[in-house]
């Protein structure tokens, strides 16, 4: 809680701390993850300048987390922030975090497109098609840590990477589509687009746009 001025708006906080090989993944808000595959804590890699000594590793083959369906993942028409550190290790498409049950549209998703070396976000208010689809303007290297953030303020959606504004969508009015499924980290619906690499400091804030400019 100390130092987090948005503590009461935080609905998920995974520091990914622990000993090498640990399968204990603790959320500071008390939510329980269901772990699949070999998803585990690793001390091999961790984000720089954060004081951390570990992260969460996904090997790209059946490794992911799910969190039970919750109103905490339903952002409606309100502001929100989804942010995490990641170190992609594959030139494939990999889902970082997703709230959605469909393959051709979803409430919201943040991912890595290794085929283009870009981060991307998609989301929908209609329940039948994407309302926004865009990728980062810049390209990024594999095996390098990046801070990636998806933010909504009012009717605007923002994608930040390492503090730089990398894309936006305007005129996103109305509520994001309602879902009744688990939230997934490291994979998309139907276990497609599994992520290979490391993640750390995975945080979600409901009702707060932490920033809207670089």
mmCIF file with all atom_site columns, N, CA and C in Angstrom, residues 98-144:
data_model
loop_
_atom_site.group_PDB
_atom_site.id
_atom_site.type_symbol
_atom_site.label_atom_id
_atom_site.label_alt_id
_atom_site.label_comp_id
_atom_site.label_asym_id
_atom_site.label_entity_id
_atom_site.label_seq_id
_atom_site.pdbx_PDB_ins_code
_atom_site.Cartn_x
_atom_site.Cartn_y
_atom_site.Cartn_z
_atom_site.occupancy
_atom_site.B_iso_or_equiv
_atom_site.pdbx_formal_charge
_atom_site.auth_seq_id
_atom_site.auth_comp_id
_atom_site.auth_asym_id
_atom_site.auth_atom_id
_atom_site.pdbx_PDB_model_num
ATOM 1   N N  . UNK A 1 98  ? -5.587  -10.701 -21.154 1.00 0.00 ? 98  UNK A N  1
ATOM 2   C CA . UNK A 1 98  ? -6.823  -10.565 -21.926 1.00 0.00 ? 98  UNK A CA 1
ATOM 3   C C  . UNK A 1 98  ? -8.046  -10.791 -21.053 1.00 0.00 ? 98  UNK A C  1
ATOM 4   N N  . UNK A 1 99  ? -9.066  -9.981  -21.324 1.00 0.00 ? 99  UNK A N  1
ATOM 5   C CA . UNK A 1 99  ? -10.397 -10.185 -20.775 1.00 0.00 ? 99  UNK A CA 1
ATOM 6   C C  . UNK A 1 99  ? -11.322 -10.403 -21.956 1.00 0.00 ? 99  UNK A C  1
ATOM 7   N N  . UNK A 1 100 ? -11.670 -11.659 -22.241 1.00 0.00 ? 100 UNK A N  1
ATOM 8   C CA . UNK A 1 100 ? -12.534 -11.921 -23.373 1.00 0.00 ? 100 UNK A CA 1
ATOM 9   C C  . UNK A 1 100 ? -12.713 -13.392 -23.645 1.00 0.00 ? 100 UNK A C  1
ATOM 10  N N  . UNK A 1 101 ? -13.816 -13.725 -24.309 1.00 0.00 ? 101 UNK A N  1
ATOM 11  C CA . UNK A 1 101 ? -14.144 -15.120 -24.571 1.00 0.00 ? 101 UNK A CA 1
ATOM 12  C C  . UNK A 1 101 ? -14.137 -15.469 -26.048 1.00 0.00 ? 101 UNK A C  1
ATOM 13  N N  . UNK A 1 102 ? -13.838 -14.493 -26.896 1.00 0.00 ? 102 UNK A N  1
ATOM 14  C CA . UNK A 1 102 ? -13.976 -14.706 -28.333 1.00 0.00 ? 102 UNK A CA 1
ATOM 15  C C  . UNK A 1 102 ? -12.641 -14.520 -29.037 1.00 0.00 ? 102 UNK A C  1
ATOM 16  N N  . UNK A 1 103 ? -12.541 -15.092 -30.225 1.00 0.00 ? 103 UNK A N  1
ATOM 17  C CA . UNK A 1 103 ? -11.285 -15.019 -30.960 1.00 0.00 ? 103 UNK A CA 1
ATOM 18  C C  . UNK A 1 103 ? -11.228 -13.822 -31.900 1.00 0.00 ? 103 UNK A C  1
ATOM 19  N N  . UNK A 1 104 ? -12.385 -13.298 -32.321 1.00 0.00 ? 104 UNK A N  1
ATOM 20  C CA . UNK A 1 104 ? -12.380 -12.185 -33.283 1.00 0.00 ? 104 UNK A CA 1
ATOM 21  C C  . UNK A 1 104 ? -12.744 -10.849 -32.647 1.00 0.00 ? 104 UNK A C  1
ATOM 22  N N  . UNK A 1 105 ? -13.028 -10.812 -31.355 1.00 0.00 ? 105 UNK A N  1
ATOM 23  C CA . UNK A 1 105 ? -13.198 -9.571  -30.608 1.00 0.00 ? 105 UNK A CA 1
ATOM 24  C C  . UNK A 1 105 ? -13.136 -9.902  -29.122 1.00 0.00 ? 105 UNK A C  1
ATOM 25  N N  . UNK A 1 106 ? -12.916 -8.895  -28.332 1.00 0.00 ? 106 UNK A N  1
ATOM 26  C CA . UNK A 1 106 ? -12.724 -9.110  -26.906 1.00 0.00 ? 106 UNK A CA 1
ATOM 27  C C  . UNK A 1 106 ? -12.970 -7.798  -26.176 1.00 0.00 ? 106 UNK A C  1
ATOM 28  N N  . UNK A 1 107 ? -13.223 -7.869  -24.873 1.00 0.00 ? 107 UNK A N  1
ATOM 29  C CA . UNK A 1 107 ? -13.424 -6.640  -24.100 1.00 0.00 ? 107 UNK A CA 1
ATOM 30  C C  . UNK A 1 107 ? -12.163 -5.787  -24.144 1.00 0.00 ? 107 UNK A C  1
ATOM 31  N N  . UNK A 1 108 ? -11.021 -6.416  -23.853 1.00 0.00 ? 108 UNK A N  1
ATOM 32  C CA . UNK A 1 108 ? -9.740  -5.715  -23.960 1.00 0.00 ? 108 UNK A CA 1
ATOM 33  C C  . UNK A 1 108 ? -8.604  -6.718  -23.901 1.00 0.00 ? 108 UNK A C  1
ATOM 34  N N  . UNK A 1 109 ? -7.538  -6.408  -24.612 1.00 0.00 ? 109 UNK A N  1
ATOM 35  C CA . UNK A 1 109 ? -6.363  -7.276  -24.626 1.00 0.00 ? 109 UNK A CA 1
ATOM 36  C C  . UNK A 1 109 ? -5.114  -6.432  -24.839 1.00 0.00 ? 109 UNK A C  1
ATOM 37  N N  . UNK A 1 110 ? -4.034  -6.883  -24.249 1.00 0.00 ? 110 UNK A N  1
ATOM 38  C CA . UNK A 1 110 ? -2.719  -6.271  -24.416 1.00 0.00 ? 110 UNK A CA 1
ATOM 39  C C  . UNK A 1 110 ? -1.773  -7.402  -24.789 1.00 0.00 ? 110 UNK A C  1
ATOM 40  N N  . UNK A 1 111 ? -1.019  -7.223  -25.879 1.00 0.00 ? 111 UNK A N  1
ATOM 41  C CA . UNK A 1 111 ? -0.194  -8.328  -26.336 1.00 0.00 ? 111 UNK A CA 1
ATOM 42  C C  . UNK A 1 111 ? 1.091   -7.905  -27.028 1.00 0.00 ? 111 UNK A C  1
ATOM 43  N N  . UNK A 1 112 ? 1.855   -8.913  -27.400 1.00 0.00 ? 112 UNK A N  1
ATOM 44  C CA . UNK A 1 112 ? 3.127   -8.757  -28.101 1.00 0.00 ? 112 UNK A CA 1
ATOM 45  C C  . UNK A 1 112 ? 3.019   -9.430  -29.464 1.00 0.00 ? 112 UNK A C  1
ATOM 46  N N  . UNK A 1 113 ? 3.260   -8.677  -30.530 1.00 0.00 ? 113 UNK A N  1
ATOM 47  C CA . UNK A 1 113 ? 3.278   -9.230  -31.872 1.00 0.00 ? 113 UNK A CA 1
ATOM 48  C C  . UNK A 1 113 ? 4.730   -9.376  -32.302 1.00 0.00 ? 113 UNK A C  1
ATOM 49  N N  . UNK A 1 114 ? 5.281   -10.533 -32.022 1.00 0.00 ? 114 UNK A N  1
ATOM 50  C CA . UNK A 1 114 ? 6.681   -10.766 -32.330 1.00 0.00 ? 114 UNK A CA 1
ATOM 51  C C  . UNK A 1 114 ? 6.973   -10.805 -33.810 1.00 0.00 ? 114 UNK A C  1
ATOM 52  N N  . UNK A 1 115 ? 5.956   -11.043 -34.635 1.00 0.00 ? 115 UNK A N  1
ATOM 53  C CA . UNK A 1 115 ? 6.168   -11.070 -36.083 1.00 0.00 ? 115 UNK A CA 1
ATOM 54  C C  . UNK A 1 115 ? 6.458   -9.677  -36.628 1.00 0.00 ? 115 UNK A C  1
ATOM 55  N N  . UNK A 1 116 ? 5.992   -8.649  -35.893 1.00 0.00 ? 116 UNK A N  1
ATOM 56  C CA . UNK A 1 116 ? 6.233   -7.265  -36.301 1.00 0.00 ? 116 UNK A CA 1
ATOM 57  C C  . UNK A 1 116 ? 7.091   -6.512  -35.293 1.00 0.00 ? 116 UNK A C  1
ATOM 58  N N  . UNK A 1 117 ? 7.457   -7.188  -34.198 1.00 0.00 ? 117 UNK A N  1
ATOM 59  C CA . UNK A 1 117 ? 8.261   -6.585  -33.127 1.00 0.00 ? 117 UNK A CA 1
ATOM 60  C C  . UNK A 1 117 ? 7.553   -5.383  -32.495 1.00 0.00 ? 117 UNK A C  1
ATOM 61  N N  . UNK A 1 118 ? 6.225   -5.520  -32.326 1.00 0.00 ? 118 UNK A N  1
ATOM 62  C CA . UNK A 1 118 ? 5.441   -4.433  -31.767 1.00 0.00 ? 118 UNK A CA 1
ATOM 63  C C  . UNK A 1 118 ? 4.506   -4.946  -30.672 1.00 0.00 ? 118 UNK A C  1
ATOM 64  N N  . UNK A 1 119 ? 4.120   -4.051  -29.788 1.00 0.00 ? 119 UNK A N  1
ATOM 65  C CA . UNK A 1 119 ? 3.071   -4.339  -28.822 1.00 0.00 ? 119 UNK A CA 1
ATOM 66  C C  . UNK A 1 119 ? 1.741   -3.891  -29.421 1.00 0.00 ? 119 UNK A C  1
ATOM 67  N N  . UNK A 1 120 ? 0.650   -4.525  -29.000 1.00 0.00 ? 120 UNK A N  1
ATOM 68  C CA . UNK A 1 120 ? -0.645  -4.187  -29.590 1.00 0.00 ? 120 UNK A CA 1
ATOM 69  C C  . UNK A 1 120 ? -1.754  -4.211  -28.540 1.00 0.00 ? 120 UNK A C  1
ATOM 70  N N  . UNK A 1 121 ? -2.877  -3.599  -28.887 1.00 0.00 ? 121 UNK A N  1
ATOM 71  C CA . UNK A 1 121 ? -4.074  -3.647  -28.061 1.00 0.00 ? 121 UNK A CA 1
ATOM 72  C C  . UNK A 1 121 ? -5.305  -3.686  -28.957 1.00 0.00 ? 121 UNK A C  1
ATOM 73  N N  . UNK A 1 122 ? -6.296  -4.468  -28.528 1.00 0.00 ? 122 UNK A N  1
ATOM 74  C CA . UNK A 1 122 ? -7.595  -4.530  -29.179 1.00 0.00 ? 122 UNK A CA 1
ATOM 75  C C  . UNK A 1 122 ? -8.668  -4.452  -28.103 1.00 0.00 ? 122 UNK A C  1
ATOM 76  N N  . UNK A 1 123 ? -9.850  -4.020  -28.486 1.00 0.00 ? 123 UNK A N  1
ATOM 77  C CA . UNK A 1 123 ? -10.950 -4.005  -27.525 1.00 0.00 ? 123 UNK A CA 1
ATOM 78  C C  . UNK A 1 123 ? -12.259 -3.696  -28.209 1.00 0.00 ? 123 UNK A C  1
ATOM 79  N N  . UNK A 1 124 ? -13.358 -3.962  -27.504 1.00 0.00 ? 124 UNK A N  1
ATOM 80  C CA . UNK A 1 124 ? -14.659 -3.804  -28.123 1.00 0.00 ? 124 UNK A CA 1
ATOM 81  C C  . UNK A 1 124 ? -15.706 -3.284  -27.153 1.00 0.00 ? 124 UNK A C  1
ATOM 82  N N  . UNK A 1 125 ? -16.562 -2.430  -27.661 1.00 0.00 ? 125 UNK A N  1
ATOM 83  C CA . UNK A 1 125 ? -17.753 -2.001  -26.942 1.00 0.00 ? 125 UNK A CA 1
ATOM 84  C C  . UNK A 1 125 ? -19.004 -2.613  -27.552 1.00 0.00 ? 125 UNK A C  1
ATOM 85  N N  . UNK A 1 126 ? -18.894 -3.138  -28.761 1.00 0.00 ? 126 UNK A N  1
ATOM 86  C CA . UNK A 1 126 ? -20.077 -3.572  -29.505 1.00 0.00 ? 126 UNK A CA 1
ATOM 87  C C  . UNK A 1 126 ? -20.484 -5.004  -29.204 1.00 0.00 ? 126 UNK A C  1
ATOM 88  N N  . UNK A 1 127 ? -19.538 -5.840  -28.818 1.00 0.00 ? 127 UNK A N  1
ATOM 89  C CA . UNK A 1 127 ? -19.850 -7.246  -28.614 1.00 0.00 ? 127 UNK A CA 1
ATOM 90  C C  . UNK A 1 127 ? -19.934 -8.018  -29.914 1.00 0.00 ? 127 UNK A C  1
ATOM 91  N N  . UNK A 1 128 ? -19.485 -7.423  -31.011 1.00 0.00 ? 128 UNK A N  1
ATOM 92  C CA . UNK A 1 128 ? -19.514 -8.137  -32.290 1.00 0.00 ? 128 UNK A CA 1
ATOM 93  C C  . UNK A 1 128 ? -18.310 -7.830  -33.162 1.00 0.00 ? 128 UNK A C  1
ATOM 94  N N  . UNK A 1 129 ? -17.589 -6.774  -32.837 1.00 0.00 ? 129 UNK A N  1
ATOM 95  C CA . UNK A 1 129 ? -16.411 -6.403  -33.627 1.00 0.00 ? 129 UNK A CA 1
ATOM 96  C C  . UNK A 1 129 ? -15.520 -5.510  -32.779 1.00 0.00 ? 129 UNK A C  1
ATOM 97  N N  . UNK A 1 130 ? -14.264 -5.412  -33.165 1.00 0.00 ? 130 UNK A N  1
ATOM 98  C CA . UNK A 1 130 ? -13.347 -4.554  -32.421 1.00 0.00 ? 130 UNK A CA 1
ATOM 99  C C  . UNK A 1 130 ? -13.729 -3.084  -32.577 1.00 0.00 ? 130 UNK A C  1
ATOM 100 N N  . UNK A 1 131 ? -13.667 -2.363  -31.468 1.00 0.00 ? 131 UNK A N  1
ATOM 101 C CA . UNK A 1 131 ? -13.856 -0.916  -31.487 1.00 0.00 ? 131 UNK A CA 1
ATOM 102 C C  . UNK A 1 131 ? -12.526 -0.226  -31.741 1.00 0.00 ? 131 UNK A C  1
ATOM 103 N N  . UNK A 1 132 ? -11.447 -0.803  -31.198 1.00 0.00 ? 132 UNK A N  1
ATOM 104 C CA . UNK A 1 132 ? -10.110 -0.283  -31.500 1.00 0.00 ? 132 UNK A CA 1
ATOM 105 C C  . UNK A 1 132 ? -9.154  -1.440  -31.749 1.00 0.00 ? 132 UNK A C  1
ATOM 106 N N  . UNK A 1 133 ? -8.250  -1.225  -32.679 1.00 0.00 ? 133 UNK A N  1
ATOM 107 C CA . UNK A 1 133 ? -7.190  -2.179  -33.018 1.00 0.00 ? 133 UNK A CA 1
ATOM 108 C C  . UNK A 1 133 ? -5.987  -1.359  -33.430 1.00 0.00 ? 133 UNK A C  1
ATOM 109 N N  . UNK A 1 134 ? -4.923  -1.388  -32.668 1.00 0.00 ? 134 UNK A N  1
ATOM 110 C CA . UNK A 1 134 ? -3.703  -0.705  -33.113 1.00 0.00 ? 134 UNK A CA 1
ATOM 111 C C  . UNK A 1 134 ? -2.482  -1.257  -32.407 1.00 0.00 ? 134 UNK A C  1
ATOM 112 N N  . UNK A 1 135 ? -1.339  -1.023  -33.008 1.00 0.00 ? 135 UNK A N  1
ATOM 113 C CA . UNK A 1 135 ? -0.058  -1.483  -32.482 1.00 0.00 ? 135 UNK A CA 1
ATOM 114 C C  . UNK A 1 135 ? 0.848   -0.301  -32.210 1.00 0.00 ? 135 UNK A C  1
ATOM 115 N N  . UNK A 1 136 ? 1.921   -0.558  -31.504 1.00 0.00 ? 136 UNK A N  1
ATOM 116 C CA . UNK A 1 136 ? 2.886   0.500   -31.218 1.00 0.00 ? 136 UNK A CA 1
ATOM 117 C C  . UNK A 1 136 ? 3.497   1.024   -32.511 1.00 0.00 ? 136 UNK A C  1
ATOM 118 N N  . UNK A 1 137 ? 3.759   2.309   -32.529 1.00 0.00 ? 137 UNK A N  1
ATOM 119 C CA . UNK A 1 137 ? 4.428   2.911   -33.681 1.00 0.00 ? 137 UNK A CA 1
ATOM 120 C C  . UNK A 1 137 ? 5.852   2.390   -33.817 1.00 0.00 ? 137 UNK A C  1
ATOM 121 N N  . UNK A 1 138 ? 6.536   2.263   -32.692 1.00 0.00 ? 138 UNK A N  1
ATOM 122 C CA . UNK A 1 138 ? 7.927   1.808   -32.688 1.00 0.00 ? 138 UNK A CA 1
ATOM 123 C C  . UNK A 1 138 ? 8.008   0.295   -32.640 1.00 0.00 ? 138 UNK A C  1
ATOM 124 N N  . UNK A 1 139 ? 9.161   -0.233  -33.032 1.00 0.00 ? 139 UNK A N  1
ATOM 125 C CA . UNK A 1 139 ? 9.439   -1.655  -32.898 1.00 0.00 ? 139 UNK A CA 1
ATOM 126 C C  . UNK A 1 139 ? 10.362  -1.868  -31.709 1.00 0.00 ? 139 UNK A C  1
ATOM 127 N N  . UNK A 1 140 ? 10.317  -3.089  -31.168 1.00 0.00 ? 140 UNK A N  1
ATOM 128 C CA . UNK A 1 140 ? 11.068  -3.383  -29.946 1.00 0.00 ? 140 UNK A CA 1
ATOM 129 C C  . UNK A 1 140 ? 11.794  -4.714  -30.074 1.00 0.00 ? 140 UNK A C  1
ATOM 130 N N  . UNK A 1 141 ? 12.905  -4.804  -29.365 1.00 0.00 ? 141 UNK A N  1
ATOM 131 C CA . UNK A 1 141 ? 13.762  -5.978  -29.460 1.00 0.00 ? 141 UNK A CA 1
ATOM 132 C C  . UNK A 1 141 ? 13.312  -7.089  -28.527 1.00 0.00 ? 141 UNK A C  1
ATOM 133 N N  . UNK A 1 142 ? 13.587  -8.316  -28.950 1.00 0.00 ? 142 UNK A N  1
ATOM 134 C CA . UNK A 1 142 ? 13.400  -9.465  -28.074 1.00 0.00 ? 142 UNK A CA 1
ATOM 135 C C  . UNK A 1 142 ? 14.420  -9.427  -26.946 1.00 0.00 ? 142 UNK A C  1
ATOM 136 N N  . UNK A 1 143 ? 14.103  -10.147 -25.881 1.00 0.00 ? 143 UNK A N  1
ATOM 137 C CA . UNK A 1 143 ? 15.019  -10.325 -24.752 1.00 0.00 ? 143 UNK A CA 1
ATOM 138 C C  . UNK A 1 143 ? 15.458  -9.001  -24.135 1.00 0.00 ? 143 UNK A C  1
ATOM 139 N N  . UNK A 1 144 ? 14.523  -8.058  -24.105 1.00 0.00 ? 144 UNK A N  1
ATOM 140 C CA . UNK A 1 144 ? 14.736  -6.750  -23.491 1.00 0.00 ? 144 UNK A CA 1
ATOM 141 C C  . UNK A 1 144 ? 13.498  -6.405  -22.681 1.00 0.00 ? 144 UNK A C  1
#
